[in-house]
XYZ file of C-alpha atoms in Angstrom:
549
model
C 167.398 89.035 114.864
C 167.901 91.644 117.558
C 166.435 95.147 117.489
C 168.987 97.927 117.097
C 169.002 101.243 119.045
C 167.302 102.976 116.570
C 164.750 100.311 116.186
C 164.206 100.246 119.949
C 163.320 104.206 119.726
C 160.849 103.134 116.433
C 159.318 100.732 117.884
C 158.643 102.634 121.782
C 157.651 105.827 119.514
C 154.946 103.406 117.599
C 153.802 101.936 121.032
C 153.745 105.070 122.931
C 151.329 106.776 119.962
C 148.841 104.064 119.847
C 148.753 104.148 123.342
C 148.326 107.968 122.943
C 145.505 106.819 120.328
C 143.623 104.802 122.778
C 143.280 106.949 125.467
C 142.274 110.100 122.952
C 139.555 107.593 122.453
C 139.074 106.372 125.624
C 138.423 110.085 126.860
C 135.318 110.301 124.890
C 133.893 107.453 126.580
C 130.454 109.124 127.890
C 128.486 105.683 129.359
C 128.560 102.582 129.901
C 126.989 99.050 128.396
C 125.459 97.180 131.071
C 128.173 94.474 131.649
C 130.698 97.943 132.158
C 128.725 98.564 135.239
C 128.396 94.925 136.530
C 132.486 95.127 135.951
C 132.104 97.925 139.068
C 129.650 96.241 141.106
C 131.302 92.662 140.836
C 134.115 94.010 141.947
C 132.732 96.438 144.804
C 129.857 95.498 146.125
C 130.710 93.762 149.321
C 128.825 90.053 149.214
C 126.065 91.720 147.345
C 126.982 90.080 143.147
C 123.275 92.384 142.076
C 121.749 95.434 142.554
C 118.523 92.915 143.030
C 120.566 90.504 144.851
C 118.220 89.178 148.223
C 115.218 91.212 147.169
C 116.541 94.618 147.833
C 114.364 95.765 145.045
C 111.258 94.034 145.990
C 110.608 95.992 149.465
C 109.470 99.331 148.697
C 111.802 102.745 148.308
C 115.448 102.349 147.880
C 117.821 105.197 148.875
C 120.032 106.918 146.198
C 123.067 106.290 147.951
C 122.303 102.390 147.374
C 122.878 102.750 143.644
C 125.865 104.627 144.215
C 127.694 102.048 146.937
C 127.266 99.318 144.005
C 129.607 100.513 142.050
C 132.321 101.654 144.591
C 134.884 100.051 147.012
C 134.105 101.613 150.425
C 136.030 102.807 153.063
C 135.468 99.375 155.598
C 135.716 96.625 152.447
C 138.746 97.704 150.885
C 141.030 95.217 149.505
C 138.361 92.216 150.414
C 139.016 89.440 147.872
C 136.554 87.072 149.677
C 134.074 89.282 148.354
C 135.353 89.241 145.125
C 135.521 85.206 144.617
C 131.881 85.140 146.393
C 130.215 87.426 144.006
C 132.267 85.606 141.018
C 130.752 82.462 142.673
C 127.488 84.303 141.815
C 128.157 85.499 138.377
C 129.626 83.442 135.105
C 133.040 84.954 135.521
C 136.218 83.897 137.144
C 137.472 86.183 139.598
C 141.058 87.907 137.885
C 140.237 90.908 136.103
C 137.505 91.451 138.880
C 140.649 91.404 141.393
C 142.727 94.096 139.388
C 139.276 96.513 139.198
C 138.941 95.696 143.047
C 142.854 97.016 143.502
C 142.559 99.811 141.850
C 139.239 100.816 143.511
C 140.227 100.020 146.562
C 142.996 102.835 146.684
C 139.981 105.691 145.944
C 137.487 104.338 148.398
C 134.072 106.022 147.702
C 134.973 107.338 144.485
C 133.752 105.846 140.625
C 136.142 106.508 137.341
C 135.948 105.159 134.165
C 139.686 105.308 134.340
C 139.831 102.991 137.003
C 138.606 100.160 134.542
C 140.572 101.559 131.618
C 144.010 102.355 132.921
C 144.910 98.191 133.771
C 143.127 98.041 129.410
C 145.434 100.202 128.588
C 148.529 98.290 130.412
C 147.301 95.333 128.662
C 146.874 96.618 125.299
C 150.939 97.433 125.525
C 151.707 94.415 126.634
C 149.495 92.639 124.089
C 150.734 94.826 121.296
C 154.393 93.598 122.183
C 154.080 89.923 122.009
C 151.951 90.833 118.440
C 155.190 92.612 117.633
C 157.255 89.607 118.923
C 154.996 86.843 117.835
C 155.093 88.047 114.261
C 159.117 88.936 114.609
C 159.341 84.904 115.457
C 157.408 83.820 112.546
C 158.507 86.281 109.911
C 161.838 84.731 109.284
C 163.952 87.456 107.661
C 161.419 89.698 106.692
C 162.404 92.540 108.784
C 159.083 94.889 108.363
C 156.744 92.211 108.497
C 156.672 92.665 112.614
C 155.987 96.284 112.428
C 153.356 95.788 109.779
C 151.534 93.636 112.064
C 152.109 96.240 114.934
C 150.720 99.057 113.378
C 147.717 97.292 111.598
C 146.668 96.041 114.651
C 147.269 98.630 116.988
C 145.646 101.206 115.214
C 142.221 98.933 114.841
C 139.196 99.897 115.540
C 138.657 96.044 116.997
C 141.952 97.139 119.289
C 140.622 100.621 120.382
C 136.966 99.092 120.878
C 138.372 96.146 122.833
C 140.808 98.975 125.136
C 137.611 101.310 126.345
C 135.042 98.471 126.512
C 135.676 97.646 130.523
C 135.343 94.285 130.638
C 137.971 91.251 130.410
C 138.251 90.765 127.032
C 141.430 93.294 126.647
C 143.000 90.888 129.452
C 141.688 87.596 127.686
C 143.653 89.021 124.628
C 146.679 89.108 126.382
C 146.691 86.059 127.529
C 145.921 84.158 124.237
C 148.160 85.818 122.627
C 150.873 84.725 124.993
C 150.139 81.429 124.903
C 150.191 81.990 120.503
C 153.712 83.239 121.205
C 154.888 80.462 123.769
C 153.790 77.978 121.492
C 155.453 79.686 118.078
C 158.625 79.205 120.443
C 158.660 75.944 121.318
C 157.654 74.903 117.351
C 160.049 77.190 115.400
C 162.852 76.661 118.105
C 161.718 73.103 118.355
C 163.035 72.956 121.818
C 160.889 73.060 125.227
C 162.440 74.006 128.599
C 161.460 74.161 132.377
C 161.297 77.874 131.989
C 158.908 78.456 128.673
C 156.747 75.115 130.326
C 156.618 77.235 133.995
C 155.709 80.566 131.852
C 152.800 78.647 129.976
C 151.694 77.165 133.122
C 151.112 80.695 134.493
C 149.428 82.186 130.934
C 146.801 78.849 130.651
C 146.147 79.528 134.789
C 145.495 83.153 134.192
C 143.979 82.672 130.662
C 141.144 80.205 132.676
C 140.784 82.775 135.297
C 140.018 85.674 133.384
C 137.710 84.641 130.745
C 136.197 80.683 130.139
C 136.376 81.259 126.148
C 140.264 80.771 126.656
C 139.546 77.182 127.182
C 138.585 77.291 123.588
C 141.727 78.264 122.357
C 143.669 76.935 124.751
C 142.459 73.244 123.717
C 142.698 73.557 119.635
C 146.399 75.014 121.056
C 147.019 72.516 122.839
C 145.236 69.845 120.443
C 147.646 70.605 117.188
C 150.474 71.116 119.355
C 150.431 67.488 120.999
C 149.740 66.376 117.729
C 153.086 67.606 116.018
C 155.134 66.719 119.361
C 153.720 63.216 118.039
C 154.602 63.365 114.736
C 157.911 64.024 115.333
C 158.234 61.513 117.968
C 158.660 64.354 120.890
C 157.172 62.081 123.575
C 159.530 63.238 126.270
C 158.639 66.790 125.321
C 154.763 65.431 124.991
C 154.604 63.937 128.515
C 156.272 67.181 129.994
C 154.179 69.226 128.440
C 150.511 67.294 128.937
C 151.566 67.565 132.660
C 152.101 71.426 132.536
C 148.912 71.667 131.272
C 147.308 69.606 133.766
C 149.084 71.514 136.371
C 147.605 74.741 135.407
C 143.956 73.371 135.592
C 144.681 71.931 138.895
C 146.210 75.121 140.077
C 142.764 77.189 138.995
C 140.475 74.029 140.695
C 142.534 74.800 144.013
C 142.153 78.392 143.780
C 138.718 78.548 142.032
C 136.970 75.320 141.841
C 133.698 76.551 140.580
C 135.354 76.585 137.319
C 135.194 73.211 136.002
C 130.969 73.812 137.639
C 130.395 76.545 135.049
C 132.895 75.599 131.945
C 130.545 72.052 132.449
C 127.472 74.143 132.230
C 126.252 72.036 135.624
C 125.515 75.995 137.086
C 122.529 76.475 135.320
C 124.225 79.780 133.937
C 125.914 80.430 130.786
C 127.320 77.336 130.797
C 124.510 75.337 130.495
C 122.965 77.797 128.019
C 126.088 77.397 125.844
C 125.906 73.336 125.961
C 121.930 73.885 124.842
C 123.081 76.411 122.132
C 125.670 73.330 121.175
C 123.160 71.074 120.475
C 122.244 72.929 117.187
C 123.754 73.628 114.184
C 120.833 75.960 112.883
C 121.759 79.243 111.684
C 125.257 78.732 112.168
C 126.006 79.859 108.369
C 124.094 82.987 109.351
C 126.627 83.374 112.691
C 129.563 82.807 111.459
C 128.785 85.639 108.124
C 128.167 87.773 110.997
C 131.165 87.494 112.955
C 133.065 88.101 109.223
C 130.981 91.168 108.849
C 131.900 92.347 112.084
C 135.959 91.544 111.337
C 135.820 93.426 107.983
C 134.593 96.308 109.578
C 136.685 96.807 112.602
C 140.001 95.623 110.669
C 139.736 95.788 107.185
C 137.681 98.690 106.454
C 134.599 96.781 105.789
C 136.874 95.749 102.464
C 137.364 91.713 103.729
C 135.643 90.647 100.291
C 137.302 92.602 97.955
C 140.633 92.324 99.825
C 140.228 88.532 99.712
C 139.043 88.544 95.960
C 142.118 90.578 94.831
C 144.678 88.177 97.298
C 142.556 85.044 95.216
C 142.743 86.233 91.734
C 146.402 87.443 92.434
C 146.729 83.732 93.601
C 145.629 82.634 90.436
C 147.888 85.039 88.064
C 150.499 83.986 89.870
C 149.753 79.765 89.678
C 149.151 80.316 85.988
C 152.219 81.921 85.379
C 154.470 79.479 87.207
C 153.051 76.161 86.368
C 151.651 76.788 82.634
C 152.577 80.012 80.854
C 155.212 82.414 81.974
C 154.338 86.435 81.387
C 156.805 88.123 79.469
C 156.025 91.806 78.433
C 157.817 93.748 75.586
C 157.606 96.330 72.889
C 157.071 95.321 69.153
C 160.189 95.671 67.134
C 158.072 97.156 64.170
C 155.408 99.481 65.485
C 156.504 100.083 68.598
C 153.597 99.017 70.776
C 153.531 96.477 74.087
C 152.701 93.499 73.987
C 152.681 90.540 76.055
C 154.082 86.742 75.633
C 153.385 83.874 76.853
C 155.976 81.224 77.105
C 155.600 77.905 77.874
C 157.218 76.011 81.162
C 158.078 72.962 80.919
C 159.248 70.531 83.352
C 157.786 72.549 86.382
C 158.568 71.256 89.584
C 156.847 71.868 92.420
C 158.489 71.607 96.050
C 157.074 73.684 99.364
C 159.157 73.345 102.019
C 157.225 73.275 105.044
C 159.041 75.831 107.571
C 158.561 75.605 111.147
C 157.679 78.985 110.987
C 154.618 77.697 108.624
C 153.519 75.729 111.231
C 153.448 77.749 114.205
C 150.918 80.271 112.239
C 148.931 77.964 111.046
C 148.421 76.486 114.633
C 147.608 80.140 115.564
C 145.000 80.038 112.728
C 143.539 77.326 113.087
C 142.820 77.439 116.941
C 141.773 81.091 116.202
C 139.282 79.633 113.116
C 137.905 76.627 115.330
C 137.539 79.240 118.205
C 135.366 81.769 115.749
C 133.170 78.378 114.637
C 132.459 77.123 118.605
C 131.688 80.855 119.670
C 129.471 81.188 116.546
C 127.782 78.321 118.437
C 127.416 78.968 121.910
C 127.686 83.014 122.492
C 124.301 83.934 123.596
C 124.864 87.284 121.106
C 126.987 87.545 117.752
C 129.140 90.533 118.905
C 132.987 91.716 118.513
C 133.658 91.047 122.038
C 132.674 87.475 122.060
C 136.049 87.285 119.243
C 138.705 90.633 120.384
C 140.796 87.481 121.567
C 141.944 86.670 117.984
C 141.741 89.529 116.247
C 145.588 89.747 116.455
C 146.008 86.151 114.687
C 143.722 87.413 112.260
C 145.886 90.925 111.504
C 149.210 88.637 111.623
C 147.546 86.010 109.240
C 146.637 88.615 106.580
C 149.372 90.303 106.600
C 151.664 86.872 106.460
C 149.436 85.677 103.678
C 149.702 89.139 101.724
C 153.960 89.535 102.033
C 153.580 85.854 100.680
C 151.228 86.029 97.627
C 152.924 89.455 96.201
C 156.293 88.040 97.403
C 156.930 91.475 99.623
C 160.536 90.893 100.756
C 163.769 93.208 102.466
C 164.589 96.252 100.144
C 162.813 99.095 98.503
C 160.931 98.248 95.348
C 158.174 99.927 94.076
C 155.638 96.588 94.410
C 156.840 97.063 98.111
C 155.947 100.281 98.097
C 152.894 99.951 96.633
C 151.476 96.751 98.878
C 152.632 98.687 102.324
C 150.311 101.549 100.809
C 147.786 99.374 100.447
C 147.847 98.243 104.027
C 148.005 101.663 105.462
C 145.479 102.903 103.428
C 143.314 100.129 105.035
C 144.174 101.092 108.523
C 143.299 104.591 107.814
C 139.617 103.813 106.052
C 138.700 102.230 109.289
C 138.191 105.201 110.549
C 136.863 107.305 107.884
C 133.002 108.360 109.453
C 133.827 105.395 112.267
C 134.486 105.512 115.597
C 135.410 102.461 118.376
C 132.712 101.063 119.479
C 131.497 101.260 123.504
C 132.128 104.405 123.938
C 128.168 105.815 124.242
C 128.286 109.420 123.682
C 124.330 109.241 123.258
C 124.395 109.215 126.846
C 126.730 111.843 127.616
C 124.099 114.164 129.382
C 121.817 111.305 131.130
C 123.584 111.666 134.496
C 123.719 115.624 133.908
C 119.891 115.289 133.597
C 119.269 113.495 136.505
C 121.240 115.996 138.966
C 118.869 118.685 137.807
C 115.730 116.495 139.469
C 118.377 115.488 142.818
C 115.430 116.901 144.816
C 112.591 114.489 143.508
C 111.832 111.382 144.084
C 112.275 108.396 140.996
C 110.057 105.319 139.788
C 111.477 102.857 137.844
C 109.335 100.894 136.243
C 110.461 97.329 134.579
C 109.275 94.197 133.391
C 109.448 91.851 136.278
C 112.055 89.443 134.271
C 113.782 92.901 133.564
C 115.079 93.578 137.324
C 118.478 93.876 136.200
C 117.498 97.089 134.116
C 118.131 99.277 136.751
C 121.667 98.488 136.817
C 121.616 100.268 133.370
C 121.457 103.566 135.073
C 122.647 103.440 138.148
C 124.931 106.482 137.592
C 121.566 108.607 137.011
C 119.680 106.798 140.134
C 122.055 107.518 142.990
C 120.924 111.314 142.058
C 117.545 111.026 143.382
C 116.627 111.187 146.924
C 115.114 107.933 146.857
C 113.740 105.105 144.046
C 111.246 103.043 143.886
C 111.232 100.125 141.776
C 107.930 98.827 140.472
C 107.788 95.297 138.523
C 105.016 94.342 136.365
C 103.921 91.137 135.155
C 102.649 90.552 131.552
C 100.748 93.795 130.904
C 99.060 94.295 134.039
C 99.243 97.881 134.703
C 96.949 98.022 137.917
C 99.915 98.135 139.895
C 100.897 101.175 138.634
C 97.591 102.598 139.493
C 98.179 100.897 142.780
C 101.542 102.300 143.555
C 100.599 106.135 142.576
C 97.752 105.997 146.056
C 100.710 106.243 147.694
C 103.316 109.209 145.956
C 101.627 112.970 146.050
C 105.037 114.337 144.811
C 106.337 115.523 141.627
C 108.171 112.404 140.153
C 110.594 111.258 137.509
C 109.685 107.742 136.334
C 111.741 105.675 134.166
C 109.334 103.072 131.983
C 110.797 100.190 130.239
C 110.239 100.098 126.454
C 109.747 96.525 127.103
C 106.215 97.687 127.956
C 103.808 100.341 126.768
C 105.082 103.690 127.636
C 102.572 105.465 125.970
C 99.591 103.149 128.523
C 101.867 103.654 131.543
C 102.116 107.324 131.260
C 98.264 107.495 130.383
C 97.516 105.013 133.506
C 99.948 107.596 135.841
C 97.931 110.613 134.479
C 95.219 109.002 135.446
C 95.456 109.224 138.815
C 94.776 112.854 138.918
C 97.979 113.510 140.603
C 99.760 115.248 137.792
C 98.913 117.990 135.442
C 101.269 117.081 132.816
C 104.573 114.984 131.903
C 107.574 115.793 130.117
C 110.364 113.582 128.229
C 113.084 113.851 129.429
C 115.009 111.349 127.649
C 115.035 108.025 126.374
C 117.552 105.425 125.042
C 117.543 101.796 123.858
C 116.458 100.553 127.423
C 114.330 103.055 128.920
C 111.710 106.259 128.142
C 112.194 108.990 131.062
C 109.493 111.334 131.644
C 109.167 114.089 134.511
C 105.140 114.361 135.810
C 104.360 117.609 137.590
């Protein structure tokens, strides 16, 4: 089924809107989580993974300009990729979406922009969005409006927006999962498999491994069902061909990046090891996965996942009841006039499902996608949508397969048609009643406006000592100041700070870590006698800021 001219102007109009959509949103993005920044430095910071990397916070005043070089490609490192697979070496990332940021930063050398990170998100989102188009085209049969259904509903998701603005590789990981969905939909509903879809999957598993480790998740539950209906059917030619492609693409990324296999075994001492410990037990699991499904319902069904599912069951039901026992038949009495409603017996039922390819394909799709949901649930150090953006589009194409199916929503106008399409948009739209995308911080829209008012002071930031990477948090408001100092404490020793204050006569903003006391660190610094009194400036989930003068 080929598009038509006019389809080909739908569908770019649909496409070029939610892009539209994602970059309205995207423009609001005032800060940044954390990781955002690391997504800067990683990329940037020449041979130097940390801001606390070799102790350059442990030795006493740090220049502004420090914080600032971080998160920028300079003029002499431009374009160094060494630098990039080193500091990946470092981190629990492999190196590809690190490599795109690096690009793109390397053509404004000395420069930060959010768009920087966003623009390539963006890029992927379309491309994504297009094989969610095609994917569901494949697997809809003749159901012409079941593809854009599945467009729409997910573009327009506040999972899809949220996933476009957070900068991070989770956009990219999407992309590639979903390719390798599609590729495998092809080679099951075409049931064919040539050199050129096996060389194209080669490429999506190499760059699904080096962009994000979760994809080995998928990829092996793909792979898994996959080999198992080659051998069902007695494919083995097609089996053999297609084990080595996929042994091909994880020799490819040991060549290029052999710490993989080191960190996907857990043998770094990183996250992979802490996701083999998390492995090891099953406790609280029910607890995980309920909040993964909280966290779907909200950013694609409204927050309606229950009652959605309750109707789609008891619709189920109706619908069993009426085929295989009593038939529905509604009239008007002859005598009175009023409705009423018959039930007819069936007899001699037969019941045959004919197991389409097309079946098969999505429920692969679903099935990696559920098994993925049930390991992460497992080993993600944090129960949060990123951790699951990958699937979100077999989850839209899933619901919207099983809905056309249970209320039998075919080609034509009718007014059930009309009425389940309604449905659907109206849950698109109630995402976003009193909700916005998540990530994009407008709490902290003023911080770095803040900080440029007190460019002529010196800053103390003072942390935990397990909580070094804090400052990385706010490095945007740090490379303000003329210089920083950070100060680690142990346990809830504040003599240090007493310690450190012999030394600064000047008026001071200090950052204190709500990990600690803030109210017995500002009482210890106003002890000194230095100051006559301290100000908040601001505070957020991390830190409490407070001018003394």
């Amino acid at each position: 089924m080929r598009l038509q001219k006019k389809q080909w102007i739908g569908f770019a109009m649909i496409l070029a809107f939610q892009i539209l959509f994602a970059l309205f949103w995207a423009n609001q993005k005032a800060g940044f989580f954390v990781d955002e920044i690391w997504s800067y430095g990683l990329a940037n910071s020449n041979y130097h993974p940390f801001l606390y990397s070799d102790g350059a916070l442990e030795h006493g005043w740090v220049n502004g300009e420090y914080f600032k070089n971080y998160v920028v490609a300079d003029e002499t490192h431009r374009f160094d990729y060494g630098s990039v697979f080193y500091n990946q070496k470092m981190d629990v990332h492999p190196p590809l979406f690190y490599i795109v940021l690096h690009t793109i930063c390397s053509f404004f050398p000395g420069s930060f922009s959010k768009w920087y990170g966003i623009i390539p998100n963006i890029f992927y989102f379309g491309i994504t969005t297009i094989l969610v188009f095609l994917w569901s085209k494949k697997i809809s049969g003749n159901r012409k409006i079941f593809p854009w259904i599945c467009m729409i509903f997910w573009g327009f998701s506040i999972g899809a927006v949220s996933n476009v603005v957070f900068i991070r590789m989770y956009m990219l990981l999407t992309l590639w999962v979903i390719a390798s969905v599609y590729l495998h939909s092809c080679m099951i509903i075409e049931n064919r498999q040539n050199i050129r879809i096996l060389t194209v999957l080669l490429l999506v598993t190499f760059s699904g491994f080096f962009t994000q480790y979760y994809f080995a998740i998928v990829g092996a539950f793909l792979s898994f069902v996959y080999i198992l209906w080659l051998a069902f059917n007695k494919y083995w030619k097609r089996l053999l061909f297609y084990v080595m492609t996929m042994l091909a693409s994880l020799g490819l990324v040991w060549i290029i990046f052999p710490d993989t296999f080191r960190k996907i075994l857990g043998t770094d001492s990183g996250r992979g090891a802490e996701a083999y410990q998390n492995l090891q037990s099953v406790s609280g699991i029910s607890d995980k996965i309920g909040s993964y499904l909280s966290i779907i319902s909200q950013e694609l069904f409204a927050h309606k996942i229950r009652f959605l599912l309750a109707v789609i069951f008891l619709t189920i039901l109706w619908r069993g009841f009426d085929k295989f026992f009593y038939r529905a038949r509604f009239s008007m009495d002859r005598v009175n006039g009023e409705p009423e409603i018959c039930f007819e017996k069936v007899n001699q039922t037969v019941w045959k499902v004919r197991v389409r390819r097309e079946y098969v394909a999505l429920a692969v799709a679903v099935f990696a996608s559920a098994m993925y949901i049930l390991l992460v649930s497992l080993i993600a150090p944090y129960q949060v949508d990123r951790y699951i953006f990958c699937v979100y589009p077999v989850i839209v194409v899933a619901f919207i397969a099983l809905v056309f199916k249970v209320f039998s929503v075919k080609n034509g106008k009718s007014i059930k048609n009309s009425l389940v399409l309604f449905a659907l948009f109206l849950i698109v739209a109630g995402q976003w009643i009193n909700a916005k995308p998540n990530y994009l911080y407008l709490e902290k829209k003023d911080n770095v406006s803040f900080s440029q008012g007190f460019e002529d002071y010196d800053c103390v930031y003072i942390a935990k000592d397990f909580n070094q990477y804090l400052l990385t948090n706010n490095v945007f408001e740090l490379q303000n100041f003329k210089r920083v100092l950070p100060v680690f404490i142990s346990n809830d020793d504040y003599s240090i700070v007493s310690s450190t204050w012999k030394n600064i006569k000047n008026e001071s903003v200090v950052y204190i870590d709500w990990m600690m006391d803030t109210d017995a660190v500002i009482h210890t610094i106003m002890g000194t006698g230095k100051y006559e009194k301290y100000t908040d400036i601001y505070s957020d989930d991390k830190v409490r800021v407070v001018f003394f003068e």
